[in-house]
mmCIF file with all atom_site columns, C-alpha atoms in Angstrom:
data_model
loop_
_atom_site.group_PDB
_atom_site.id
_atom_site.type_symbol
_atom_site.label_atom_id
_atom_site.label_alt_id
_atom_site.label_comp_id
_atom_site.label_asym_id
_atom_site.label_entity_id
_atom_site.label_seq_id
_atom_site.pdbx_PDB_ins_code
_atom_site.Cartn_x
_atom_site.Cartn_y
_atom_site.Cartn_z
_atom_site.occupancy
_atom_site.B_iso_or_equiv
_atom_site.pdbx_formal_charge
_atom_site.auth_seq_id
_atom_site.auth_comp_id
_atom_site.auth_asym_id
_atom_site.auth_atom_id
_atom_site.pdbx_PDB_model_num
ATOM 1  C CA . MET I 1 1  ? 40.935 31.781 -5.944  1.00 0.00 ? 1  MET I CA 1
ATOM 2  C CA . ASN I 1 2  ? 39.349 29.781 -3.171  1.00 0.00 ? 2  ASN I CA 1
ATOM 3  C CA . LEU I 1 3  ? 36.243 27.608 -3.309  1.00 0.00 ? 3  LEU I CA 1
ATOM 4  C CA . VAL I 1 4  ? 33.859 30.376 -2.235  1.00 0.00 ? 4  VAL I CA 1
ATOM 5  C CA . ASP I 1 5  ? 35.111 32.693 -4.980  1.00 0.00 ? 5  ASP I CA 1
ATOM 6  C CA . ALA I 1 6  ? 34.816 29.947 -7.600  1.00 0.00 ? 6  ALA I CA 1
ATOM 7  C CA . LEU I 1 7  ? 31.272 29.157 -6.477  1.00 0.00 ? 7  LEU I CA 1
ATOM 8  C CA . GLY I 1 8  ? 30.369 32.847 -6.629  1.00 0.00 ? 8  GLY I CA 1
ATOM 9  C CA . HIS I 1 9  ? 31.666 33.100 -10.196 1.00 0.00 ? 9  HIS I CA 1
ATOM 10 C CA . LEU I 1 10 ? 29.732 29.973 -11.200 1.00 0.00 ? 10 LEU I CA 1
ATOM 11 C CA . VAL I 1 11 ? 26.496 31.252 -9.666  1.00 0.00 ? 11 VAL I CA 1
ATOM 12 C CA . ASN I 1 12 ? 26.923 34.643 -11.346 1.00 0.00 ? 12 ASN I CA 1
ATOM 13 C CA . LEU I 1 13 ? 27.553 32.953 -14.695 1.00 0.00 ? 13 LEU I CA 1
ATOM 14 C CA . PHE I 1 14 ? 24.171 31.194 -14.648 1.00 0.00 ? 14 PHE I CA 1
ATOM 15 C CA . ALA I 1 15 ? 22.146 33.799 -12.702 1.00 0.00 ? 15 ALA I CA 1
ATOM 16 C CA . PRO I 1 16 ? 20.920 35.749 -15.775 1.00 0.00 ? 16 PRO I CA 1
ATOM 17 C CA . ALA I 1 17 ? 19.585 32.588 -17.414 1.00 0.00 ? 17 ALA I CA 1
ATOM 18 C CA . TRP I 1 18 ? 17.677 31.470 -14.316 1.00 0.00 ? 18 TRP I CA 1
ATOM 19 C CA . GLY I 1 19 ? 16.439 35.001 -13.587 1.00 0.00 ? 19 GLY I CA 1
ATOM 20 C CA . VAL I 1 20 ? 15.028 35.420 -17.091 1.00 0.00 ? 20 VAL I CA 1
ATOM 21 C CA . ALA I 1 21 ? 13.525 31.919 -16.903 1.00 0.00 ? 21 ALA I CA 1
ATOM 22 C CA . ALA I 1 22 ? 11.739 32.846 -13.671 1.00 0.00 ? 22 ALA I CA 1
ATOM 23 C CA . LEU I 1 23 ? 10.432 36.108 -15.130 1.00 0.00 ? 23 LEU I CA 1
ATOM 24 C CA . MET I 1 24 ? 9.246  34.387 -18.312 1.00 0.00 ? 24 MET I CA 1
ATOM 25 C CA . ALA I 1 25 ? 7.505  31.620 -16.345 1.00 0.00 ? 25 ALA I CA 1
ATOM 26 C CA . LEU I 1 26 ? 5.779  34.234 -14.206 1.00 0.00 ? 26 LEU I CA 1
ATOM 27 C CA . ALA I 1 27 ? 4.711  36.198 -17.285 1.00 0.00 ? 27 ALA I CA 1
ATOM 28 C CA . ILE I 1 28 ? 3.309  33.085 -18.945 1.00 0.00 ? 28 ILE I CA 1
ATOM 29 C CA . LYS I 1 29 ? 1.336  32.167 -15.842 1.00 0.00 ? 29 LYS I CA 1
ATOM 30 C CA . LEU I 1 30 ? -0.004 35.714 -15.381 1.00 0.00 ? 30 LEU I CA 1
ATOM 31 C CA . VAL I 1 31 ? -0.771 36.742 -18.951 1.00 0.00 ? 31 VAL I CA 1
ATOM 32 C CA . TRP I 1 32 ? -2.100 33.429 -20.268 1.00 0.00 ? 32 TRP I CA 1
ATOM 33 C CA . ARG I 1 33 ? -3.504 32.003 -17.050 1.00 0.00 ? 33 ARG I CA 1
ATOM 34 C CA . ARG I 1 34 ? -6.604 30.464 -18.634 1.00 0.00 ? 34 ARG I CA 1
ATOM 35 C CA . GLU I 1 35 ? -4.806 28.838 -21.539 1.00 0.00 ? 35 GLU I CA 1
ATOM 36 C CA . HIS I 1 36 ? -1.948 27.401 -19.478 1.00 0.00 ? 36 HIS I CA 1
ATOM 37 C CA . HIS I 1 37 ? -3.507 26.748 -16.090 1.00 0.00 ? 37 HIS I CA 1
ATOM 38 C CA . ALA I 1 38 ? -2.482 23.062 -16.190 1.00 0.00 ? 38 ALA I CA 1
ATOM 39 C CA . LEU I 1 39 ? 1.157  23.879 -16.937 1.00 0.00 ? 39 LEU I CA 1
ATOM 40 C CA . ALA I 1 40 ? 3.157  24.055 -13.697 1.00 0.00 ? 40 ALA I CA 1
ATOM 41 C CA . TRP I 1 41 ? 5.230  27.145 -12.929 1.00 0.00 ? 41 TRP I CA 1
ATOM 42 C CA . ARG I 1 42 ? 8.114  24.974 -11.725 1.00 0.00 ? 42 ARG I CA 1
ATOM 43 C CA . ARG I 1 43 ? 8.180  23.053 -14.990 1.00 0.00 ? 43 ARG I CA 1
ATOM 44 C CA . LEU I 1 44 ? 8.409  26.276 -16.985 1.00 0.00 ? 44 LEU I CA 1
ATOM 45 C CA . LEU I 1 45 ? 11.177 27.525 -14.694 1.00 0.00 ? 45 LEU I CA 1
ATOM 46 C CA . LEU I 1 46 ? 13.135 24.260 -14.856 1.00 0.00 ? 46 LEU I CA 1
ATOM 47 C CA . TRP I 1 47 ? 13.089 23.883 -18.636 1.00 0.00 ? 47 TRP I CA 1
ATOM 48 C CA . GLY I 1 48 ? 13.735 27.569 -19.238 1.00 0.00 ? 48 GLY I CA 1
ATOM 49 C CA . GLY I 1 49 ? 16.612 27.610 -16.766 1.00 0.00 ? 49 GLY I CA 1
ATOM 50 C CA . LEU I 1 50 ? 18.185 24.467 -18.199 1.00 0.00 ? 50 LEU I CA 1
ATOM 51 C CA . GLY I 1 51 ? 17.873 25.782 -21.751 1.00 0.00 ? 51 GLY I CA 1
ATOM 52 C CA . GLY I 1 52 ? 19.365 29.105 -20.737 1.00 0.00 ? 52 GLY I CA 1
ATOM 53 C CA . SER I 1 53 ? 22.228 27.400 -18.890 1.00 0.00 ? 53 SER I CA 1
ATOM 54 C CA . LEU I 1 54 ? 23.002 25.289 -21.918 1.00 0.00 ? 54 LEU I CA 1
ATOM 55 C CA . ALA I 1 55 ? 22.944 28.406 -24.088 1.00 0.00 ? 55 ALA I CA 1
ATOM 56 C CA . VAL I 1 56 ? 25.359 30.146 -21.697 1.00 0.00 ? 56 VAL I CA 1
ATOM 57 C CA . LEU I 1 57 ? 27.783 27.235 -22.005 1.00 0.00 ? 57 LEU I CA 1
ATOM 58 C CA . VAL I 1 58 ? 27.453 27.176 -25.808 1.00 0.00 ? 58 VAL I CA 1
ATOM 59 C CA . ALA I 1 59 ? 28.011 30.940 -26.003 1.00 0.00 ? 59 ALA I CA 1
ATOM 60 C CA . LEU I 1 60 ? 31.027 30.660 -23.709 1.00 0.00 ? 60 LEU I CA 1
ATOM 61 C CA . ALA I 1 61 ? 32.540 27.880 -25.809 1.00 0.00 ? 61 ALA I CA 1
ATOM 62 C CA . TRP I 1 62 ? 31.758 29.590 -29.112 1.00 0.00 ? 62 TRP I CA 1
ATOM 63 C CA . LEU I 1 63 ? 32.706 33.169 -28.232 1.00 0.00 ? 63 LEU I CA 1
ATOM 64 C CA . ALA I 1 64 ? 35.468 32.321 -25.706 1.00 0.00 ? 64 ALA I CA 1
ATOM 65 C CA . ARG I 1 65 ? 34.221 34.960 -23.259 1.00 0.00 ? 65 ARG I CA 1
ATOM 66 C CA . ASP I 1 66 ? 31.205 35.915 -21.218 1.00 0.00 ? 66 ASP I CA 1
ATOM 67 C CA . GLY I 1 67 ? 29.202 39.127 -21.310 1.00 0.00 ? 67 GLY I CA 1
ATOM 68 C CA . THR I 1 68 ? 28.789 39.730 -25.033 1.00 0.00 ? 68 THR I CA 1
ATOM 69 C CA . MET I 1 69 ? 25.512 40.838 -26.544 1.00 0.00 ? 69 MET I CA 1
ATOM 70 C CA . LEU I 1 70 ? 25.476 37.801 -28.814 1.00 0.00 ? 70 LEU I CA 1
ATOM 71 C CA . GLY I 1 71 ? 25.934 35.582 -25.771 1.00 0.00 ? 71 GLY I CA 1
ATOM 72 C CA . TYR I 1 72 ? 23.033 37.243 -23.972 1.00 0.00 ? 72 TYR I CA 1
ATOM 73 C CA . GLY I 1 73 ? 20.900 36.894 -27.101 1.00 0.00 ? 73 GLY I CA 1
ATOM 74 C CA . LEU I 1 74 ? 21.679 33.179 -27.245 1.00 0.00 ? 74 LEU I CA 1
ATOM 75 C CA . THR I 1 75 ? 20.835 32.896 -23.553 1.00 0.00 ? 75 THR I CA 1
ATOM 76 C CA . LEU I 1 76 ? 17.485 34.566 -24.127 1.00 0.00 ? 76 LEU I CA 1
ATOM 77 C CA . LEU I 1 77 ? 16.799 32.233 -27.032 1.00 0.00 ? 77 LEU I CA 1
ATOM 78 C CA . GLY I 1 78 ? 17.804 29.266 -24.878 1.00 0.00 ? 78 GLY I CA 1
ATOM 79 C CA . VAL I 1 79 ? 15.324 30.309 -22.191 1.00 0.00 ? 79 VAL I CA 1
ATOM 80 C CA . VAL I 1 80 ? 12.418 31.149 -24.463 1.00 0.00 ? 80 VAL I CA 1
ATOM 81 C CA . LEU I 1 81 ? 12.468 28.161 -26.830 1.00 0.00 ? 81 LEU I CA 1
ATOM 82 C CA . PRO I 1 82 ? 11.821 25.410 -24.226 1.00 0.00 ? 82 PRO I CA 1
ATOM 83 C CA . GLN I 1 83 ? 9.087  27.472 -22.583 1.00 0.00 ? 83 GLN I CA 1
ATOM 84 C CA . TRP I 1 84 ? 7.493  28.158 -25.950 1.00 0.00 ? 84 TRP I CA 1
ATOM 85 C CA . TRP I 1 85 ? 7.612  24.435 -26.755 1.00 0.00 ? 85 TRP I CA 1
ATOM 86 C CA . LEU I 1 86 ? 5.926  23.584 -23.451 1.00 0.00 ? 86 LEU I CA 1
ATOM 87 C CA . THR I 1 87 ? 3.107  26.055 -24.114 1.00 0.00 ? 87 THR I CA 1
ATOM 88 C CA . LEU I 1 88 ? 2.562  24.642 -27.627 1.00 0.00 ? 88 LEU I CA 1
ATOM 89 C CA . LYS I 1 89 ? 2.521  21.032 -26.443 1.00 0.00 ? 89 LYS I CA 1
ATOM 90 C CA . ARG I 1 90 ? -0.747 21.298 -24.518 1.00 0.00 ? 90 ARG I CA 1
#
């Protein structure tokens, strides 16, 4: 495996977490625009993506493989919890 292949695998490992974080940040800004107008979209994306990435690593270490439903559930939880905390903190 060369460097390009390794980078492609790494990007594809974390892509679902960052994609869901972007969709959740967009949904928060569209659905609750009055309540969370001061909360930046980038901040929601950053914390959701970092939480999801950490959850992917925990699921990979715990389950010893990628692509399980439990792993995706943990990833979703890792994305949603930081964004939920940011919306409560206002």
